[in-house]
Coordinates of C-alpha atoms and ligand atoms in Angstrom, one line a residue:
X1079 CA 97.8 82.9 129.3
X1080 CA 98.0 86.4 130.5
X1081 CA 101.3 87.8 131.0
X1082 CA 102.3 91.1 133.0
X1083 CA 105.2 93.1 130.8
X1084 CA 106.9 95.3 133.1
X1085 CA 108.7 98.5 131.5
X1086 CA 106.6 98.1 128.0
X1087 CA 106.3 101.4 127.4
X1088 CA 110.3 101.4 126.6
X1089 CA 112.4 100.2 123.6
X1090 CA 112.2 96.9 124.0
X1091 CA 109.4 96.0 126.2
X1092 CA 107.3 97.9 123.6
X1093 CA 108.9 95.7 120.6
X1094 CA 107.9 92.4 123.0
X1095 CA 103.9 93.4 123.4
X1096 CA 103.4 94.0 119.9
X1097 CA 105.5 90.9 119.2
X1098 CA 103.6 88.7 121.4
X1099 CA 100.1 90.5 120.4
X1100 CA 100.3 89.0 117.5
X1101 CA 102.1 85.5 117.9
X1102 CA 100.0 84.8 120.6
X1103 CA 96.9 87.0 119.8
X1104 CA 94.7 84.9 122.5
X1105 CA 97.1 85.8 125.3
X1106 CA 96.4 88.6 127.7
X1107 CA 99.2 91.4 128.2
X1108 CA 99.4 93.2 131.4
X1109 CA 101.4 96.4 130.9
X1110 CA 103.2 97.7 134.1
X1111 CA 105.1 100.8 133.5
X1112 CA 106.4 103.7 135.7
X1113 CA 106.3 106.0 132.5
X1114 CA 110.0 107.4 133.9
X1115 CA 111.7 109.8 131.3
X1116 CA 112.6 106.3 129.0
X1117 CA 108.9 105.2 128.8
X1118 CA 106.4 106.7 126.0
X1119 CA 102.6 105.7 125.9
X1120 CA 102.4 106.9 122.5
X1121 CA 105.2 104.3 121.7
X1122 CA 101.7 101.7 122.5
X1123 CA 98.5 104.0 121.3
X1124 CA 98.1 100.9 118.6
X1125 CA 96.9 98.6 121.1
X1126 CA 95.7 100.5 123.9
X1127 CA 91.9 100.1 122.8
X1128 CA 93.3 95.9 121.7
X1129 CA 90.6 94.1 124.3
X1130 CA 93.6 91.6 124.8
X1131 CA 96.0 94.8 126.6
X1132 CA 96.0 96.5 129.5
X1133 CA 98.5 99.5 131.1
X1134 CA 98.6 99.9 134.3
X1135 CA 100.7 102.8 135.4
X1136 CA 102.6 101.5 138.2
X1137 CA 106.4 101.7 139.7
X1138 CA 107.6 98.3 140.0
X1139 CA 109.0 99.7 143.5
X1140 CA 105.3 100.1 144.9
X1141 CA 105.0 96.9 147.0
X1142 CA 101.1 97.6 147.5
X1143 CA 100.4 98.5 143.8
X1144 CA 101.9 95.4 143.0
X1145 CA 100.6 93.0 145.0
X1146 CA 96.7 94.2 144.1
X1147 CA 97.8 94.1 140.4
X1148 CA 98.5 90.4 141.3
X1149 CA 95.3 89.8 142.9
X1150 CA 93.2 91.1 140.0
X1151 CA 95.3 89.6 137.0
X1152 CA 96.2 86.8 138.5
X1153 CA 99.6 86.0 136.1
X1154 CA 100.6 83.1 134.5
X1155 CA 104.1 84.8 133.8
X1156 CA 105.9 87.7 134.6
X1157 CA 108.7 89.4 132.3
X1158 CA 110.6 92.3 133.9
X1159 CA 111.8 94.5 131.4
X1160 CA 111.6 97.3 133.6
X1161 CA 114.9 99.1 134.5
X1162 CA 116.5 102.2 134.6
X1163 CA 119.0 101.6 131.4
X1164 CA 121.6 103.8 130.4
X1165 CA 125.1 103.5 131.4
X1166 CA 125.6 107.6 131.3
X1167 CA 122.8 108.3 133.8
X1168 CA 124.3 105.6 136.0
X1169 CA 127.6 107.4 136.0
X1170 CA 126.0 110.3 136.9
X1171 CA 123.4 109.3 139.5
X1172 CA 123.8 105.4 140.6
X1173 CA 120.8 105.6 142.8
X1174 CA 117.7 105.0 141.2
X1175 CA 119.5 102.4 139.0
X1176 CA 119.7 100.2 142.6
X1177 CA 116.2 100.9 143.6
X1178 CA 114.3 99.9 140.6
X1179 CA 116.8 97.4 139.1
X1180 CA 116.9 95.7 142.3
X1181 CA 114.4 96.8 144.6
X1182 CA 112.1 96.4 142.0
X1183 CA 113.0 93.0 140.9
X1184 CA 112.8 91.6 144.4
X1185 CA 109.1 93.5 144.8
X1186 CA 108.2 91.5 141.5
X1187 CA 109.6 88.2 142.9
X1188 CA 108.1 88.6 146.4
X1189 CA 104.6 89.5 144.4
X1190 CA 105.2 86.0 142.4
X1191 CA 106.3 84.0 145.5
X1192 CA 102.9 85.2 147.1
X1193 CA 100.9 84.9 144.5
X1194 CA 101.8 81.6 142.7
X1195 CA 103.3 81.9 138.9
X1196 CA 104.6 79.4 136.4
X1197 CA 107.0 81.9 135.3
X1198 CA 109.2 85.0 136.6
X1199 CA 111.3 85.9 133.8
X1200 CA 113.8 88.1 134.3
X1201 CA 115.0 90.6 131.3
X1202 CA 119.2 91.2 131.7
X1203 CA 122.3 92.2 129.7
X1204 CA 125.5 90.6 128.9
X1205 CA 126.8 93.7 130.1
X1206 CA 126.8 91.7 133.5
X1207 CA 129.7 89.5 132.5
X1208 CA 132.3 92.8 132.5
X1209 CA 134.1 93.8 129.1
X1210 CA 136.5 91.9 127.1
X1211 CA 140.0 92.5 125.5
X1212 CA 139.8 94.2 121.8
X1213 CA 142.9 92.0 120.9
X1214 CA 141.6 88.4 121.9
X1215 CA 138.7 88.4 119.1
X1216 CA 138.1 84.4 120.4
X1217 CA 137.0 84.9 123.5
X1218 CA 133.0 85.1 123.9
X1219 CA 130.5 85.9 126.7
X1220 CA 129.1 82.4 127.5
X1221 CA 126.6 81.7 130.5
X1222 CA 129.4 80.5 132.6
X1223 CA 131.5 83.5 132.4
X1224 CA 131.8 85.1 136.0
X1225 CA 129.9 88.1 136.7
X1226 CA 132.0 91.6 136.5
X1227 CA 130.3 94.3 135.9
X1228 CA 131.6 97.7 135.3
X1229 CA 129.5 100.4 135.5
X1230 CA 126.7 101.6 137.9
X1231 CA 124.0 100.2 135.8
X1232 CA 125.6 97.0 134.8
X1233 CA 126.3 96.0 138.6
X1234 CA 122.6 97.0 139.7
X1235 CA 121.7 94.9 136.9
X1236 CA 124.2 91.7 138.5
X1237 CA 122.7 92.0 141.6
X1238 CA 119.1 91.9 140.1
X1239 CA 120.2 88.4 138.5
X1240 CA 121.7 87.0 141.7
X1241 CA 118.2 87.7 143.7
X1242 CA 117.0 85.9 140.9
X1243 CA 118.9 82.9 141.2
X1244 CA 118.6 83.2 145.0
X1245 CA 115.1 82.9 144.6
X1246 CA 115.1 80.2 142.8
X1247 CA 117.3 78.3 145.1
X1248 CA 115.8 79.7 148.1
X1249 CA 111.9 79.7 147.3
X1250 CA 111.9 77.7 144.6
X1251 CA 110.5 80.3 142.3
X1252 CA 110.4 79.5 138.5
X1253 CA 112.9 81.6 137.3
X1254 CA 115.0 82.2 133.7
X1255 CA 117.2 84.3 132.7
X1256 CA 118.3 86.2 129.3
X1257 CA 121.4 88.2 128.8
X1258 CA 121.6 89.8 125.3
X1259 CA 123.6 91.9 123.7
X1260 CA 122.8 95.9 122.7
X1261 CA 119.9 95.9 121.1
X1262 CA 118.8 98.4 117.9
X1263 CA 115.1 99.1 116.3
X1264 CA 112.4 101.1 116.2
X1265 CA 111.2 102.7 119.3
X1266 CA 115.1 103.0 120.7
X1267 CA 115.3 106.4 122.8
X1268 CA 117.1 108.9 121.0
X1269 CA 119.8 108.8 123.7
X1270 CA 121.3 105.9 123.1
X1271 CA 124.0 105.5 120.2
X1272 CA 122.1 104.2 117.1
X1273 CA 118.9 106.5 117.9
X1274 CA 121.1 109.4 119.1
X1275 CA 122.7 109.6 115.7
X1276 CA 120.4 109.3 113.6
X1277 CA 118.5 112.2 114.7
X1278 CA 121.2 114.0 115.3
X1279 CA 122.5 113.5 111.7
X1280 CA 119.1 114.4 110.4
X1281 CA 119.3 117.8 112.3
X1282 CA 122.6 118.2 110.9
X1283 CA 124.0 118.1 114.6
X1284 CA 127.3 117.2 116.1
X1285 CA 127.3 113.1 116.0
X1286 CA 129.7 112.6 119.8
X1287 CA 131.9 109.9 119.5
X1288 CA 133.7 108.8 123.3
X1289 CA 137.0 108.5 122.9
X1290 CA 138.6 107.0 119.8
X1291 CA 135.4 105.6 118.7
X1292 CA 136.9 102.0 118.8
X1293 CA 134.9 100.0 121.8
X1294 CA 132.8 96.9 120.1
X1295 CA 129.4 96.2 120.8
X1296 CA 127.3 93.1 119.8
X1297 CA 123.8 94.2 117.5
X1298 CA 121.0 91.7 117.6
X1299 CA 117.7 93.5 115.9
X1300 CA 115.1 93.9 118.7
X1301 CA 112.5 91.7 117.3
X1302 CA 115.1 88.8 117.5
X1303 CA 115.4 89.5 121.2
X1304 CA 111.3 89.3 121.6
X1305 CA 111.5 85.8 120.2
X1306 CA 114.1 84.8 121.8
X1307 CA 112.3 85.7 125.1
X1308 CA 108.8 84.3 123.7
X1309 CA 111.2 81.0 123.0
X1310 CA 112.6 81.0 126.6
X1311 CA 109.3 81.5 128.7
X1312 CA 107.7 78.5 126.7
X1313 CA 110.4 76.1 126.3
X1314 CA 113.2 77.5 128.7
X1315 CA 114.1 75.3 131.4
X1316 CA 113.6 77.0 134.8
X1317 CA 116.4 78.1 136.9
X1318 CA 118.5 78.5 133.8
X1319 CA 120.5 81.6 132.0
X1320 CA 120.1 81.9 128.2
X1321 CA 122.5 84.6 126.7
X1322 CA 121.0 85.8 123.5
X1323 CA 123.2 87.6 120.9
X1324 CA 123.8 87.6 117.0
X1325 CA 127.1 87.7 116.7
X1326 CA 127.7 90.7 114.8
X1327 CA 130.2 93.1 116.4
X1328 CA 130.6 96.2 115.1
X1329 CA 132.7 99.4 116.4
X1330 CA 131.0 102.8 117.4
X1331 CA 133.1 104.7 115.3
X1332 CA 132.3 102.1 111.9
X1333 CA 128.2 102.1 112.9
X1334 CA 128.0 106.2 113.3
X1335 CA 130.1 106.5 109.7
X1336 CA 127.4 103.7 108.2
X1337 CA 124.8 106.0 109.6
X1338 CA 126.2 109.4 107.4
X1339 CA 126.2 107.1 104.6
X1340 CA 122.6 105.4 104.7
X1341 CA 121.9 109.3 105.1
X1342 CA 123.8 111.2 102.7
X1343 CA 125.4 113.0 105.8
X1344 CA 129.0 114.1 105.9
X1345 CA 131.5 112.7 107.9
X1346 CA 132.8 116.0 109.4
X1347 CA 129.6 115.6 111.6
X1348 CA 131.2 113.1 114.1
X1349 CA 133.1 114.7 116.8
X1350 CA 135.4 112.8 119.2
X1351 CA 134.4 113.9 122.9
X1352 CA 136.0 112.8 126.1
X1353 CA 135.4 109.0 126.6
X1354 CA 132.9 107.7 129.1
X1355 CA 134.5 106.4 132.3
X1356 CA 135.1 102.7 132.7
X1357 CA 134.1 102.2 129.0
X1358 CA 133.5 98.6 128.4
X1359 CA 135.9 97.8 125.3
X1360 CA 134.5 94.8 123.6
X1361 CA 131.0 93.0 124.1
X1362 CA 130.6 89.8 122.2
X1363 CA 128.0 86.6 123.2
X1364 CA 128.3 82.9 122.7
X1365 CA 124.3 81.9 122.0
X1366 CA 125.0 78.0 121.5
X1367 CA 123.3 77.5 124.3
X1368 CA 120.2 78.8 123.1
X1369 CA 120.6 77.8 120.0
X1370 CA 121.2 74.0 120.6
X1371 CA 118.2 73.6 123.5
X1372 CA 115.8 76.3 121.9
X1373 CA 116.8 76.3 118.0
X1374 CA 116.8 80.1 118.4
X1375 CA 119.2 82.0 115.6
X1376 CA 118.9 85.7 114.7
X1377 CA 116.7 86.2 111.5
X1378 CA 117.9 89.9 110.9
X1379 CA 121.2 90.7 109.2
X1380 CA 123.0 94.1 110.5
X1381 CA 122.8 95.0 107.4
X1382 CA 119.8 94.9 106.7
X1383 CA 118.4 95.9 110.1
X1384 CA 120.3 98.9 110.4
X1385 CA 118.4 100.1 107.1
X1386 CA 115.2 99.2 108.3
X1387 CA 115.5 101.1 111.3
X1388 CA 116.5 104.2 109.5
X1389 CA 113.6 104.0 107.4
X1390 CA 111.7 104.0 110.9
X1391 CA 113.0 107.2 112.2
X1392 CA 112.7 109.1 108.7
X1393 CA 109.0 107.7 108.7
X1394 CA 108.4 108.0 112.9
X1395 CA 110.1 111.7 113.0
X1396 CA 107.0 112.9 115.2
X1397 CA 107.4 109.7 117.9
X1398 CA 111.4 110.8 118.5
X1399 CA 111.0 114.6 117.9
X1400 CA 108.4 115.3 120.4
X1401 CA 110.6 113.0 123.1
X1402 CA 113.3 116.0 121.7
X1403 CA 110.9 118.4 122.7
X1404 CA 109.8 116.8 126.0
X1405 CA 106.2 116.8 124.4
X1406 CA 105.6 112.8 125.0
X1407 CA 105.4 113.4 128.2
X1408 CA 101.9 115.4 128.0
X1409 CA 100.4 111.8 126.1
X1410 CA 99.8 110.0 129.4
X1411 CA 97.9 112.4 130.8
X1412 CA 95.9 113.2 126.9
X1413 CA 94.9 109.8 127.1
X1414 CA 94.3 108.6 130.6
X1415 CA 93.1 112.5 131.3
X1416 CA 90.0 111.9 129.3
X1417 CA 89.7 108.0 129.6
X1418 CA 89.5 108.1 133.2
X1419 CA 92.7 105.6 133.8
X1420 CA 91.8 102.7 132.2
X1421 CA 94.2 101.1 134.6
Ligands
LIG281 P1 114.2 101.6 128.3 O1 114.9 102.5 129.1 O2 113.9 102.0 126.9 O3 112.8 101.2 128.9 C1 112.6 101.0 130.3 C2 111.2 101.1 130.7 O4 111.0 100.8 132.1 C3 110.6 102.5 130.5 O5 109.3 102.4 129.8 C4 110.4 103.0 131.9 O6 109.3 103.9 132.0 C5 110.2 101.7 132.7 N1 110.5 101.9 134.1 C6 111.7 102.4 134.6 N2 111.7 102.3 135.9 C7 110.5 101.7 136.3 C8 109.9 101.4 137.5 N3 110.5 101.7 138.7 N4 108.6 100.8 137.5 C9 108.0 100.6 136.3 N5 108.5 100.9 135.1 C10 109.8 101.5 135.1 O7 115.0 100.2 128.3 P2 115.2 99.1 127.2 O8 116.3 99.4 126.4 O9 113.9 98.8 126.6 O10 115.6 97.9 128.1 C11 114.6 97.0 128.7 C12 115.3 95.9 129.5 O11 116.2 95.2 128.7 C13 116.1 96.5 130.7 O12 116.0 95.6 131.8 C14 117.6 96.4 130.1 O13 118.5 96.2 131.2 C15 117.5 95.2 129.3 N6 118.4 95.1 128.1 C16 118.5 96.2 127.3 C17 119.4 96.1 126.2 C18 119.4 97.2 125.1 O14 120.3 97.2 124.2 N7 118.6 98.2 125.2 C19 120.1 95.0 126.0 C20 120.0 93.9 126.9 C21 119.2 94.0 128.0
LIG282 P1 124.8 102.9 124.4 O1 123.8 103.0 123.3 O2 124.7 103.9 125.5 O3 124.8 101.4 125.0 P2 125.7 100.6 126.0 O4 126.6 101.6 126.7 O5 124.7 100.0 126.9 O6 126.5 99.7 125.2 O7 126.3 103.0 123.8 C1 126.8 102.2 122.9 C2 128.2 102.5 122.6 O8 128.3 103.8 122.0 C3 129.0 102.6 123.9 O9 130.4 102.1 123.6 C4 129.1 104.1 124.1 C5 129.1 104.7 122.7 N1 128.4 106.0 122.6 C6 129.1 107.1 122.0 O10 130.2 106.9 121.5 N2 128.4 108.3 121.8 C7 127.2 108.5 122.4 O11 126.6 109.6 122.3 C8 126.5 107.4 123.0 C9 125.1 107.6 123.6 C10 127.2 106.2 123.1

């Protein structure tokens, strides 16, 4: 089997290439990343020399780049993990968010639809589905719930799923689907909540709260996502969605206060700062679906996730302090400087 990974050199694409490396350690993976601000090759320097891997440094927007990276690899599946991925640079700039999320995905399903593949999978978020009310604590994404997005992101990330689907009715193209919850684990970019606070509490820095602190979001430990999506591209029946979640909501302002605690940090670190705009109140997922037709469940408790990840960034301080320093960025060109691309 070989299998392009798009956007492995972030959080979770990362997480999924080692995951797969070793379930699966006759498989080929195909790395395909842009290496934007989010993606670190150092995250991967384990298995760049692995004969199995391959990174190819390559914007999922590059139409030609793409289609010879198809013609050489030849793909059994595709998984598209590459996006742009934060809600706050969405707010800020919307733009890039519609080319990559979008463009990009329909560049990856034109390259499949020309090239032949048993499987496009495509990599989303139950932020699709909107928000839901703090006070009606029994309602539940499920894979029927309309789309509603909120936020720039979110919405680029909609219309990415409804090409899918599209092309699966249109062309015929093996699709799936996952939507899952927020994610935590090693290798998160320190600008996203968990990450963010920890190193900020480590430096002894203001931990910003939005707003009251009070918005609910849904933690699944990353690994549980990569089998989820290992699960889905096997067994998953084509055209279909799969939300993926652990159900284990927690509020912002409860997960930074754990985070003092696990660290021996005060409390009168955490400041409240102005709330971000359109703030999705309450994320929470139904995975029966998956769980009935795929016997997926998550094997990590928050509790004991959110421990192991500290451990992580006490033991990894080098991997997020030089991203704090901008210094990652120098790694592509140390390695692929020297190694005359290896692409
Ligand atoms: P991330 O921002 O950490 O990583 C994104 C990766 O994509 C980076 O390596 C970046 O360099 C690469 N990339 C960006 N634009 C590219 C382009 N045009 N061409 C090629 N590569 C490009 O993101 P993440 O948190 O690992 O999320 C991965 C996927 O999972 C995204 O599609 C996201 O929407 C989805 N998702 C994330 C979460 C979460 O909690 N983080 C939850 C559900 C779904
Ligand atoms: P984030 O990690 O950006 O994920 P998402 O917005 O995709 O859910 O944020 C998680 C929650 O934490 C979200 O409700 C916004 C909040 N948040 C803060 O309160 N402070 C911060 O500095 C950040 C980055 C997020």
């Amino acid at each position: 089997m070989n299998i392009i990974v798009t956007g492995g050199a972030g959080f979770i694409g990362s997480n999924f290439i080692f995951y797969m490396l070793k379930a699966h350690p006759d498989y080929r993976i195909v790395c395909v990343d842009k290496l934007t601000y989010a993606g670190n090759l150092s995250t991967l320097k384990s298995v760049l020399d692995n004969p199995q891997f391959r990174f190819i440094k390559v914007d999922i927007c590059d139409r030609p780049a793409i289609y010879q990276l198809f013609e050489e690899e030849h793909p059994d599946v595709v998984v598209n993990f590459a996006a742009e991925s934060h809600v706050d640079r969405s707010i800020e700039n919307p733009e890039i968010f519609l080319q990559t999320n979008i463009i990009g995905t329909a560049v990856l399903m034109d390259a499949c639809r020309k090239y032949g593949i048993k499987r496009y999978h495509q990599v989303s978020t139950d932020e699709v589905y909107g928000d839901l009310p703090l006070d009606r604590p029994d309602l539940f994404f499920t894979e029927t719930t309309p789309i509603h997005a909120s936020s720039p992101y979110s919405s680029s990330k909609a219309a990415a799923d409804l090409l899918v689907q599209a092309y699966h009715r249109t062309y015929k193209l093996p699709v799936t689907i996952s939507r899952c919850s927020n994610n935590y684990g090693p290798y998160h970019f320190p600008e996203k909540l968990i990450p963010l606070m920890i190193a900020n509490a480590l430096n002894n820095k203001p931990l910003p709260v939005y707003g009251e602190g009070v918005n609910v979001r849904d933690w699944l430990y990353v690994e549980d996502h990569c089998r989820a999506i290992d699960l889905i591209i096997h067994k998953g029946r084509e055209g279909e969605v799969y939300n993926v979640g652990g159900h284990n909501e927690m509020r912002n302002i409860d997960i930074v206060k754990l985070i003092c605690k696990e660290l021996g940090k005060p409390e009168s670190l955490i400041i409240h700062v102005q709330d971000r705009k359109g703030h999705d109140m309450r994320y929470a997922i139904d995975p029966t679906k998956i769980h009935n037709e795929l016997g997926w469940l998550p094997e990590t408790k928050f509790a004991d996730g959110i421990k192991k990840t500290i451990r992580w960034y006490l033991d990894n301080r080098t991997w997020w302090e030089t991203i704090l320093s901008g210094e990652y960025k120098n790694y592509y060109e140390q390695m692929y400087g020297k190694r005359g691309l290896h692409a």
